[in-house]
Amino acid sequence: MFYGAGMSLSQTHARIEPATDHAIALAGDMLRHGQLVAFPTETVYGLGADATDDRAVAAIYAAKGRPSFNPLIVHVADLDDCAALVRLDDRARQVMTRFWPGPLTLVLPRADNSPVSLLASAGLDTLAIRMPDHPVARAVIRAAGRPVAAPSANRSGAVSPTLAEHVAESLGDRVGLIVDGGPCRVGVESTVLDLSTPRPTLLRPGGVTAEQLEQALGEPLACPHQDPQAPKSPGMLASHYAPGLPVRLDAVSAAAGEALLGFGAMDATLNLSPAGDLEEAAANLFAFLRRLDDSRFTGIAVAPIPETGLGAAINDRLRRAASPRS
Ligand code: AMP
Ligand code: MG
């Protein structure tokens, strides 16, 4: 555990710090050490973690009490930071130049060797990315020196926070530091635009309007609700990332040809957490599913995972991976 200057070991409440240079440097330090830091953006307060650190990203889901692994938005401070994370084409560059920094998230194909945790994108081959229009948010990301995954800084199902106090009320000591930048200007989440598909698709309305986007792109947006052929937002799909191999749940052992994905003390092809730690298991889940999705095996058998804490999200994801393919 990392403790910043002046932070007491017995502290149980979130520490709220005005957004001074000192607080921003501390936030960067904590993020680099895998800790969670809440910070303001122009939309709502975000609960940030180092997007390249599986364990730190797992801690976001644990702190929020999310029942499933919705893919997270990865935040960058500068346009140049994107190229290593996602594949950019002319269409993406055009929209970024016009609307960033701002309340617009772009879904783009992951770059080869993208350093972003697979858990951050819930195992997808695409990544949601945004440059926020808030000086404190960008200063914190720059201080961290790496991309920052940040969903809204509230417990799952609660209202998004637009004040530092809202974050403290909702998350308490689940967040190490809250950088206070006053009230959020926009107050609703970003627009999510999918540019990984041939037709640009609006996945979530938000701060940038569909009309503005259509004008900039010079073509109409596909809307997942009107166009059943278009991909929907992954959180709404029964099966959004499924391995190629069949997945069998609650397995006590592997059948002939199957790989066994273990949990807790047991022999397995790969073990999500030999110690039975659900945060470690969440951090490993998508990377391990990919490694086992291999023609050496005929299927993936998965050991039972307890339904407590992050186990609910892990099991939700596994049930989707095991559900019949369309
Ligand atoms: P939030 O957690 O409130 O910031 O919401 C993130 C939104 O972005 C959700 O609606 C996600 O479904 C969407 N999203 C994140 N990553 C992706 C992705 N790779 N593909 C499509 N939608 C995404
Ligand atoms: Mg939210």
CSV table of N, CA and C in Angstrom, one decimal, residues 187-323:
chain,number,residue,atom,x,y,z
A,187,GLY,N,-21.8,17.8,-16.8
A,187,GLY,CA,-22.7,17.1,-15.8
A,187,GLY,C,-23.4,15.8,-16.4
A,188,VAL,N,-23.3,15.6,-17.7
A,188,VAL,CA,-23.8,14.3,-18.2
A,188,VAL,C,-22.6,13.6,-18.9
A,189,GLU,N,-22.7,12.3,-19.1
A,189,GLU,CA,-21.6,11.6,-19.6
A,189,GLU,C,-21.3,11.9,-21.1
A,190,SER,N,-20.2,11.5,-21.6
A,190,SER,CA,-19.8,11.8,-23.0
A,190,SER,C,-20.6,11.0,-24.0
A,191,THR,N,-20.7,11.6,-25.2
A,191,THR,CA,-21.2,10.9,-26.3
A,191,THR,C,-20.2,9.7,-26.7
A,192,VAL,N,-20.8,8.5,-27.0
A,192,VAL,CA,-19.9,7.4,-27.4
A,192,VAL,C,-20.2,7.1,-28.9
A,193,LEU,N,-19.1,7.3,-29.7
A,193,LEU,CA,-19.2,7.1,-31.2
A,193,LEU,C,-18.3,6.0,-31.6
A,194,ASP,N,-18.9,5.0,-32.2
A,194,ASP,CA,-18.1,3.8,-32.6
A,194,ASP,C,-17.6,4.0,-34.0
A,195,LEU,N,-16.3,4.2,-34.1
A,195,LEU,CA,-15.6,4.3,-35.4
A,195,LEU,C,-14.8,3.1,-35.8
A,196,SER,N,-15.1,2.0,-35.2
A,196,SER,CA,-14.5,0.7,-35.6
A,196,SER,C,-15.2,0.0,-36.7
A,197,THR,N,-16.4,0.5,-37.0
A,197,THR,CA,-17.3,-0.1,-38.0
A,197,THR,C,-17.3,0.7,-39.2
A,198,PRO,N,-17.7,0.1,-40.4
A,198,PRO,CA,-17.8,0.9,-41.6
A,198,PRO,C,-18.6,2.1,-41.5
A,199,ARG,N,-19.8,2.0,-40.9
A,199,ARG,CA,-20.6,3.2,-40.7
A,199,ARG,C,-20.4,3.7,-39.3
A,200,PRO,N,-20.1,5.0,-39.1
A,200,PRO,CA,-20.0,5.5,-37.7
A,200,PRO,C,-21.3,5.3,-37.0
A,201,THR,N,-21.2,4.8,-35.8
A,201,THR,CA,-22.4,4.4,-35.0
A,201,THR,C,-22.5,5.1,-33.7
A,202,LEU,N,-23.6,5.7,-33.4
A,202,LEU,CA,-23.8,6.4,-32.1
A,202,LEU,C,-24.2,5.3,-31.0
A,203,LEU,N,-23.3,5.1,-30.1
A,203,LEU,CA,-23.7,4.1,-29.0
A,203,LEU,C,-24.3,4.7,-27.8
A,204,ARG,N,-24.0,6.0,-27.6
A,204,ARG,CA,-24.6,6.7,-26.4
A,204,ARG,C,-24.7,8.2,-26.7
A,205,PRO,N,-25.8,8.8,-26.6
A,205,PRO,CA,-25.9,10.2,-26.8
A,205,PRO,C,-25.2,10.9,-25.6
A,206,GLY,N,-24.7,12.1,-25.8
A,206,GLY,CA,-24.1,12.8,-24.7
A,206,GLY,C,-23.8,14.2,-25.1
A,207,GLY,N,-22.7,14.8,-24.5
A,207,GLY,CA,-22.4,16.2,-24.7
A,207,GLY,C,-22.2,16.7,-26.1
A,208,VAL,N,-21.7,15.9,-27.0
A,208,VAL,CA,-21.6,16.3,-28.4
A,208,VAL,C,-22.8,15.7,-29.2
A,209,THR,N,-23.6,16.5,-29.9
A,209,THR,CA,-24.8,16.0,-30.5
A,209,THR,C,-24.6,15.2,-31.8
A,210,ALA,N,-25.5,14.4,-32.1
A,210,ALA,CA,-25.5,13.6,-33.4
A,210,ALA,C,-25.4,14.5,-34.6
A,211,GLU,N,-26.1,15.6,-34.5
A,211,GLU,CA,-26.1,16.6,-35.7
A,211,GLU,C,-24.7,17.1,-35.9
A,212,GLN,N,-24.0,17.5,-34.8
A,212,GLN,CA,-22.6,18.0,-34.9
A,212,GLN,C,-21.7,16.9,-35.5
A,213,LEU,N,-21.9,15.7,-35.1
A,213,LEU,CA,-21.0,14.6,-35.6
A,213,LEU,C,-21.3,14.3,-37.1
A,214,GLU,N,-22.6,14.3,-37.5
A,214,GLU,CA,-23.0,14.0,-38.9
A,214,GLU,C,-22.4,15.1,-39.8
A,215,GLN,N,-22.5,16.4,-39.3
A,215,GLN,CA,-21.9,17.5,-40.1
A,215,GLN,C,-20.4,17.3,-40.3
A,216,ALA,N,-19.7,17.0,-39.2
A,216,ALA,CA,-18.3,16.8,-39.3
A,216,ALA,C,-17.9,15.7,-40.2
A,217,LEU,N,-18.6,14.6,-40.1
A,217,LEU,CA,-18.3,13.3,-40.8
A,217,LEU,C,-18.8,13.4,-42.3
A,218,GLY,N,-19.8,14.2,-42.5
A,218,GLY,CA,-20.4,14.3,-43.8
A,218,GLY,C,-21.2,13.1,-44.2
A,219,GLU,N,-21.7,12.3,-43.2
A,219,GLU,CA,-22.5,11.2,-43.5
A,219,GLU,C,-23.4,10.9,-42.2
A,220,PRO,N,-24.6,10.3,-42.5
A,220,PRO,CA,-25.5,10.0,-41.4
A,220,PRO,C,-24.9,8.9,-40.4
A,221,LEU,N,-25.2,9.1,-39.1
A,221,LEU,CA,-24.7,8.0,-38.2
A,221,LEU,C,-25.7,6.9,-38.2
A,222,ALA,N,-25.2,5.7,-38.0
A,222,ALA,CA,-26.0,4.5,-37.8
A,222,ALA,C,-26.4,4.6,-36.3
A,223,CYS,N,-27.6,4.2,-36.0
A,223,CYS,CA,-28.0,4.1,-34.6
A,223,CYS,C,-28.4,2.7,-34.2
A,224,PRO,N,-27.8,2.1,-33.2
A,224,PRO,CA,-28.0,0.7,-32.9
A,224,PRO,C,-29.4,0.4,-32.6
A,225,HIS,N,-30.2,1.4,-32.1
A,225,HIS,CA,-31.6,1.1,-31.8
A,225,HIS,C,-32.5,1.0,-33.1
A,226,GLN,N,-32.0,1.7,-34.2
A,226,GLN,CA,-32.8,1.7,-35.4
A,226,GLN,C,-32.3,0.7,-36.4
A,227,ASP,N,-31.0,0.3,-36.2
A,227,ASP,CA,-30.4,-0.6,-37.2
A,227,ASP,C,-30.0,-1.9,-36.6
A,228,PRO,N,-30.9,-2.9,-36.7
A,228,PRO,CA,-30.5,-4.2,-36.0
A,228,PRO,C,-29.3,-4.8,-36.5
A,229,GLN,N,-28.8,-4.4,-37.7
A,229,GLN,CA,-27.5,-5.0,-38.3
A,229,GLN,C,-26.3,-4.4,-37.5
A,230,ALA,N,-26.5,-3.2,-37.0
A,230,ALA,CA,-25.3,-2.5,-36.4
A,230,ALA,C,-25.0,-3.1,-35.0
A,231,PRO,N,-23.7,-3.1,-34.6
A,231,PRO,CA,-23.4,-3.6,-33.3
A,231,PRO,C,-24.0,-2.7,-32.2
A,232,LYS,N,-24.4,-3.3,-31.1
A,232,LYS,CA,-24.9,-2.5,-30.0
A,232,LYS,C,-23.8,-2.2,-29.0
A,233,SER,N,-24.1,-1.4,-28.1
A,233,SER,CA,-23.2,-1.1,-27.0
A,233,SER,C,-23.0,-2.5,-26.2
A,234,PRO,N,-21.7,-2.8,-26.0
A,234,PRO,CA,-21.4,-4.2,-25.5
A,234,PRO,C,-22.2,-4.5,-24.2
A,235,GLY,N,-22.4,-3.5,-23.4
A,235,GLY,CA,-23.0,-3.8,-22.1
A,235,GLY,C,-24.4,-4.4,-22.3
A,236,MET,N,-25.0,-4.1,-23.5
A,236,MET,CA,-26.4,-4.6,-23.8
A,236,MET,C,-26.5,-5.9,-24.4
A,237,LEU,N,-25.4,-6.5,-24.8
A,237,LEU,CA,-25.4,-7.7,-25.5
A,237,LEU,C,-25.3,-8.9,-24.6
A,238,ALA,N,-26.0,-10.0,-24.9
A,238,ALA,CA,-25.8,-11.2,-24.1
A,238,ALA,C,-24.4,-11.8,-24.3
A,239,SER,N,-23.9,-11.7,-25.5
A,239,SER,CA,-22.6,-12.3,-25.7
A,239,SER,C,-21.8,-11.3,-26.6
A,240,HIS,N,-20.9,-10.5,-26.0
A,240,HIS,CA,-20.1,-9.6,-26.8
A,240,HIS,C,-18.7,-10.0,-27.1
A,241,TYR,N,-18.0,-10.5,-26.1
A,241,TYR,CA,-16.8,-11.2,-26.5
A,241,TYR,C,-16.9,-12.6,-26.0
A,242,ALA,N,-17.0,-13.5,-27.0
A,242,ALA,CA,-17.0,-14.9,-26.6
A,242,ALA,C,-15.8,-15.6,-27.3
A,243,PRO,N,-15.1,-16.4,-26.5
A,243,PRO,CA,-14.0,-17.1,-27.1
A,243,PRO,C,-14.5,-18.0,-28.3
A,244,GLY,N,-13.6,-18.4,-29.2
A,244,GLY,CA,-14.0,-19.3,-30.3
A,244,GLY,C,-14.4,-20.7,-29.8
A,245,LEU,N,-13.8,-21.1,-28.7
A,245,LEU,CA,-14.1,-22.4,-28.2
A,245,LEU,C,-15.3,-22.4,-27.3
A,246,PRO,N,-16.0,-23.5,-27.2
A,246,PRO,CA,-17.1,-23.6,-26.2
A,246,PRO,C,-16.6,-23.4,-24.8
A,247,VAL,N,-17.4,-22.8,-23.9
A,247,VAL,CA,-17.0,-22.6,-22.5
A,247,VAL,C,-18.0,-23.3,-21.6
A,248,ARG,N,-17.5,-24.1,-20.7
A,248,ARG,CA,-18.3,-24.9,-19.8
A,248,ARG,C,-18.1,-24.4,-18.4
A,249,LEU,N,-19.1,-24.1,-17.7
A,249,LEU,CA,-19.0,-23.5,-16.3
A,249,LEU,C,-19.0,-24.5,-15.2
A,250,ASP,N,-18.6,-24.1,-14.0
A,250,ASP,CA,-18.7,-24.9,-12.8
A,250,ASP,C,-18.1,-26.3,-13.0
A,251,ALA,N,-17.0,-26.3,-13.7
A,251,ALA,CA,-16.3,-27.6,-13.9
A,251,ALA,C,-15.4,-28.0,-12.7
A,252,VAL,N,-15.5,-29.2,-12.3
A,252,VAL,CA,-14.5,-29.6,-11.3
A,252,VAL,C,-13.2,-30.2,-11.8
A,253,SER,N,-13.3,-30.6,-13.1
A,253,SER,CA,-12.1,-31.1,-13.8
A,253,SER,C,-12.3,-30.9,-15.3
A,254,ALA,N,-11.3,-31.0,-16.1
A,254,ALA,CA,-11.3,-30.9,-17.5
A,254,ALA,C,-11.7,-32.3,-18.1
A,255,ALA,N,-12.6,-32.3,-19.1
A,255,ALA,CA,-12.8,-33.5,-19.9
A,255,ALA,C,-11.7,-33.6,-20.9
A,256,ALA,N,-11.6,-34.8,-21.6
A,256,ALA,CA,-10.5,-35.0,-22.6
A,256,ALA,C,-10.5,-33.8,-23.6
A,257,GLY,N,-9.3,-33.2,-23.8
A,257,GLY,CA,-9.2,-32.2,-24.8
A,257,GLY,C,-9.4,-30.8,-24.3
A,258,GLU,N,-10.2,-30.7,-23.2
A,258,GLU,CA,-10.5,-29.3,-22.6
A,258,GLU,C,-9.3,-28.7,-21.9
A,259,ALA,N,-9.3,-27.4,-21.9
A,259,ALA,CA,-8.4,-26.7,-21.0
A,259,ALA,C,-9.2,-26.4,-19.8
A,260,LEU,N,-8.5,-26.3,-18.6
A,260,LEU,CA,-9.2,-26.0,-17.4
A,260,LEU,C,-8.7,-24.7,-16.9
A,261,LEU,N,-9.6,-23.7,-16.7
A,261,LEU,CA,-9.3,-22.4,-16.1
A,261,LEU,C,-9.7,-22.5,-14.7
A,262,GLY,N,-8.7,-22.5,-13.8
A,262,GLY,CA,-8.9,-22.8,-12.4
A,262,GLY,C,-9.1,-21.6,-11.5
A,263,PHE,N,-9.5,-21.8,-10.3
A,263,PHE,CA,-9.6,-20.7,-9.3
A,263,PHE,C,-9.4,-21.4,-7.9
A,264,GLY,N,-8.6,-20.8,-7.1
A,264,GLY,CA,-8.3,-21.4,-5.8
A,264,GLY,C,-7.3,-22.5,-6.0
A,265,ALA,N,-7.0,-23.2,-4.8
A,265,ALA,CA,-6.0,-24.3,-4.8
A,265,ALA,C,-6.5,-25.5,-5.7
A,266,MET,N,-6.0,-25.6,-6.8
A,266,MET,CA,-6.3,-26.8,-7.7
A,266,MET,C,-5.3,-26.8,-8.9
A,267,ASP,N,-5.2,-28.0,-9.5
A,267,ASP,CA,-4.4,-28.1,-10.7
A,267,ASP,C,-5.2,-27.6,-11.9
A,268,ALA,N,-4.7,-26.8,-12.7
A,268,ALA,CA,-5.4,-26.3,-13.9
A,268,ALA,C,-4.5,-25.9,-15.0
A,269,THR,N,-5.0,-25.7,-16.2
A,269,THR,CA,-4.1,-25.3,-17.3
A,269,THR,C,-3.6,-23.9,-17.0
A,270,LEU,N,-4.5,-23.0,-16.6
A,270,LEU,CA,-4.2,-21.7,-16.1
A,270,LEU,C,-5.1,-21.5,-14.8
A,271,ASN,N,-4.5,-20.8,-13.8
A,271,ASN,CA,-5.3,-20.5,-12.6
A,271,ASN,C,-5.5,-19.0,-12.4
A,272,LEU,N,-6.8,-18.6,-12.4
A,272,LEU,CA,-7.1,-17.2,-12.3
A,272,LEU,C,-6.5,-16.6,-11.0
A,273,SER,N,-6.6,-17.4,-9.9
A,273,SER,CA,-6.0,-17.0,-8.7
A,273,SER,C,-5.8,-18.2,-7.8
A,274,PRO,N,-4.6,-18.7,-7.7
A,274,PRO,CA,-4.4,-19.9,-6.8
A,274,PRO,C,-4.8,-19.6,-5.4
A,275,ALA,N,-4.6,-18.3,-5.0
A,275,ALA,CA,-4.9,-17.9,-3.6
A,275,ALA,C,-6.4,-17.7,-3.4
A,276,GLY,N,-7.2,-17.7,-4.5
A,276,GLY,CA,-8.7,-17.5,-4.3
A,276,GLY,C,-9.0,-16.0,-4.1
A,277,ASP,N,-8.2,-15.1,-4.7
A,277,ASP,CA,-8.4,-13.7,-4.6
A,277,ASP,C,-9.2,-13.2,-5.8
A,278,LEU,N,-10.4,-12.7,-5.6
A,278,LEU,CA,-11.3,-12.3,-6.7
A,278,LEU,C,-10.7,-11.1,-7.5
A,279,GLU,N,-10.0,-10.2,-6.9
A,279,GLU,CA,-9.4,-9.1,-7.7
A,279,GLU,C,-8.3,-9.6,-8.6
A,280,GLU,N,-7.5,-10.5,-8.1
A,280,GLU,CA,-6.5,-11.1,-9.0
A,280,GLU,C,-7.2,-11.8,-10.1
A,281,ALA,N,-8.2,-12.6,-9.8
A,281,ALA,CA,-8.9,-13.4,-10.8
A,281,ALA,C,-9.5,-12.4,-11.9
A,282,ALA,N,-10.1,-11.3,-11.5
A,282,ALA,CA,-10.7,-10.4,-12.4
A,282,ALA,C,-9.6,-9.8,-13.3
A,283,ALA,N,-8.5,-9.5,-12.7
A,283,ALA,CA,-7.4,-8.9,-13.5
A,283,ALA,C,-6.9,-9.9,-14.6
A,284,ASN,N,-6.9,-11.2,-14.3
A,284,ASN,CA,-6.4,-12.2,-15.2
A,284,ASN,C,-7.5,-12.7,-16.2
A,285,LEU,N,-8.7,-12.5,-15.9
A,285,LEU,CA,-9.8,-13.2,-16.6
A,285,LEU,C,-9.7,-13.1,-18.2
A,286,PHE,N,-9.7,-11.9,-18.7
A,286,PHE,CA,-9.8,-11.8,-20.2
A,286,PHE,C,-8.5,-12.3,-20.9
A,287,ALA,N,-7.3,-12.0,-20.2
A,287,ALA,CA,-6.1,-12.4,-20.8
A,287,ALA,C,-6.0,-13.9,-20.8
A,288,PHE,N,-6.4,-14.6,-19.7
A,288,PHE,CA,-6.4,-16.0,-19.6
A,288,PHE,C,-7.3,-16.7,-20.6
A,289,LEU,N,-8.6,-16.1,-20.7
A,289,LEU,CA,-9.5,-16.7,-21.7
A,289,LEU,C,-8.9,-16.7,-23.1
A,290,ARG,N,-8.2,-15.6,-23.4
A,290,ARG,CA,-7.6,-15.5,-24.8
A,290,ARG,C,-6.5,-16.6,-24.9
A,291,ARG,N,-5.7,-16.7,-23.9
A,291,ARG,CA,-4.6,-17.7,-24.0
A,291,ARG,C,-5.1,-19.1,-24.1
A,292,LEU,N,-6.3,-19.4,-23.5
A,292,LEU,CA,-6.8,-20.8,-23.6
A,292,LEU,C,-7.6,-21.0,-24.9
A,293,ASP,N,-8.0,-19.9,-25.6
A,293,ASP,CA,-8.8,-20.0,-26.8
A,293,ASP,C,-7.9,-20.4,-27.9
A,294,ASP,N,-7.5,-21.7,-27.9
A,294,ASP,CA,-6.3,-22.1,-28.8
A,294,ASP,C,-6.7,-23.5,-29.3
A,295,SER,N,-6.3,-23.7,-30.6
A,295,SER,CA,-6.7,-24.9,-31.3
A,295,SER,C,-6.1,-26.2,-30.6
A,296,ARG,N,-5.2,-26.0,-29.7
A,296,ARG,CA,-4.7,-27.2,-28.9
A,296,ARG,C,-5.8,-27.8,-28.1
A,297,PHE,N,-6.9,-27.0,-27.8
A,297,PHE,CA,-7.9,-27.5,-26.9
A,297,PHE,C,-9.3,-27.6,-27.7
A,298,THR,N,-10.2,-28.4,-27.1
A,298,THR,CA,-11.5,-28.5,-27.8
A,298,THR,C,-12.6,-27.6,-27.1
A,299,GLY,N,-12.2,-27.2,-25.9
A,299,GLY,CA,-13.2,-26.3,-25.1
A,299,GLY,C,-12.5,-25.8,-23.9
A,300,ILE,N,-13.1,-24.9,-23.2
A,300,ILE,CA,-12.6,-24.3,-22.0
A,300,ILE,C,-13.5,-24.6,-20.8
A,301,ALA,N,-13.1,-25.4,-19.9
A,301,ALA,CA,-13.8,-25.7,-18.7
A,301,ALA,C,-13.4,-24.7,-17.6
A,302,VAL,N,-14.4,-24.1,-16.9
A,302,VAL,CA,-14.0,-23.1,-15.9
A,302,VAL,C,-14.5,-23.6,-14.5
A,303,ALA,N,-13.6,-23.5,-13.6
A,303,ALA,CA,-13.9,-23.9,-12.2
A,303,ALA,C,-15.0,-22.9,-11.6
A,304,PRO,N,-15.7,-23.4,-10.6
A,304,PRO,CA,-16.7,-22.5,-10.0
A,304,PRO,C,-16.0,-21.3,-9.3
A,305,ILE,N,-16.6,-20.1,-9.5
A,305,ILE,CA,-16.1,-18.9,-8.9
A,305,ILE,C,-17.2,-18.4,-7.9
A,306,PRO,N,-16.8,-18.0,-6.6
A,306,PRO,CA,-17.8,-17.6,-5.7
A,306,PRO,C,-18.6,-16.3,-6.2
A,307,GLU,N,-19.8,-16.2,-5.8
A,307,GLU,CA,-20.7,-15.1,-6.4
A,307,GLU,C,-20.6,-13.8,-5.5
A,308,THR,N,-19.6,-13.8,-4.6
A,308,THR,CA,-19.5,-12.6,-3.7
A,308,THR,C,-18.5,-11.6,-4.4
A,309,GLY,N,-18.7,-10.3,-4.0
A,309,GLY,CA,-17.8,-9.2,-4.4
A,309,GLY,C,-17.6,-9.2,-5.9
A,310,LEU,N,-16.4,-9.1,-6.4
A,310,LEU,CA,-16.1,-9.1,-7.8
A,310,LEU,C,-16.5,-10.4,-8.5
A,311,GLY,N,-16.8,-11.5,-7.7
A,311,GLY,CA,-17.2,-12.8,-8.3
A,311,GLY,C,-18.4,-12.6,-9.1
A,312,ALA,N,-19.3,-11.7,-8.7
A,312,ALA,CA,-20.6,-11.5,-9.5
A,312,ALA,C,-20.3,-11.1,-10.9
A,313,ALA,N,-19.3,-10.1,-11.0
A,313,ALA,CA,-18.9,-9.6,-12.3
A,313,ALA,C,-18.2,-10.6,-13.1
A,314,ILE,N,-17.3,-11.4,-12.5
A,314,ILE,CA,-16.6,-12.5,-13.2
A,314,ILE,C,-17.6,-13.5,-13.7
A,315,ASN,N,-18.5,-13.9,-12.9
A,315,ASN,CA,-19.5,-14.9,-13.3
A,315,ASN,C,-20.5,-14.4,-14.4
A,316,ASP,N,-20.8,-13.1,-14.3
A,316,ASP,CA,-21.7,-12.5,-15.3
A,316,ASP,C,-20.9,-12.6,-16.7
A,317,ARG,N,-19.7,-12.3,-16.7
A,317,ARG,CA,-18.9,-12.3,-17.9
A,317,ARG,C,-18.7,-13.7,-18.4
A,318,LEU,N,-18.5,-14.7,-17.5
A,318,LEU,CA,-18.3,-16.1,-17.9
A,318,LEU,C,-19.6,-16.6,-18.4
A,319,ARG,N,-20.8,-16.2,-17.9
A,319,ARG,CA,-22.0,-16.7,-18.4
A,319,ARG,C,-22.2,-16.2,-19.8
A,320,ARG,N,-21.8,-14.9,-20.1
A,320,ARG,CA,-21.9,-14.4,-21.4
A,320,ARG,C,-21.0,-15.2,-22.4
A,321,ALA,N,-19.8,-15.5,-21.9
A,321,ALA,CA,-18.9,-16.2,-22.7
A,321,ALA,C,-19.4,-17.6,-23.0
A,322,ALA,N,-20.2,-18.2,-22.1
A,322,ALA,CA,-20.7,-19.6,-22.3
A,322,ALA,C,-22.1,-19.6,-23.0
A,323,SER,N,-22.7,-18.4,-23.1
A,323,SER,CA,-24.1,-18.4,-23.7
A,323,SER,C,-24.1,-18.8,-25.1
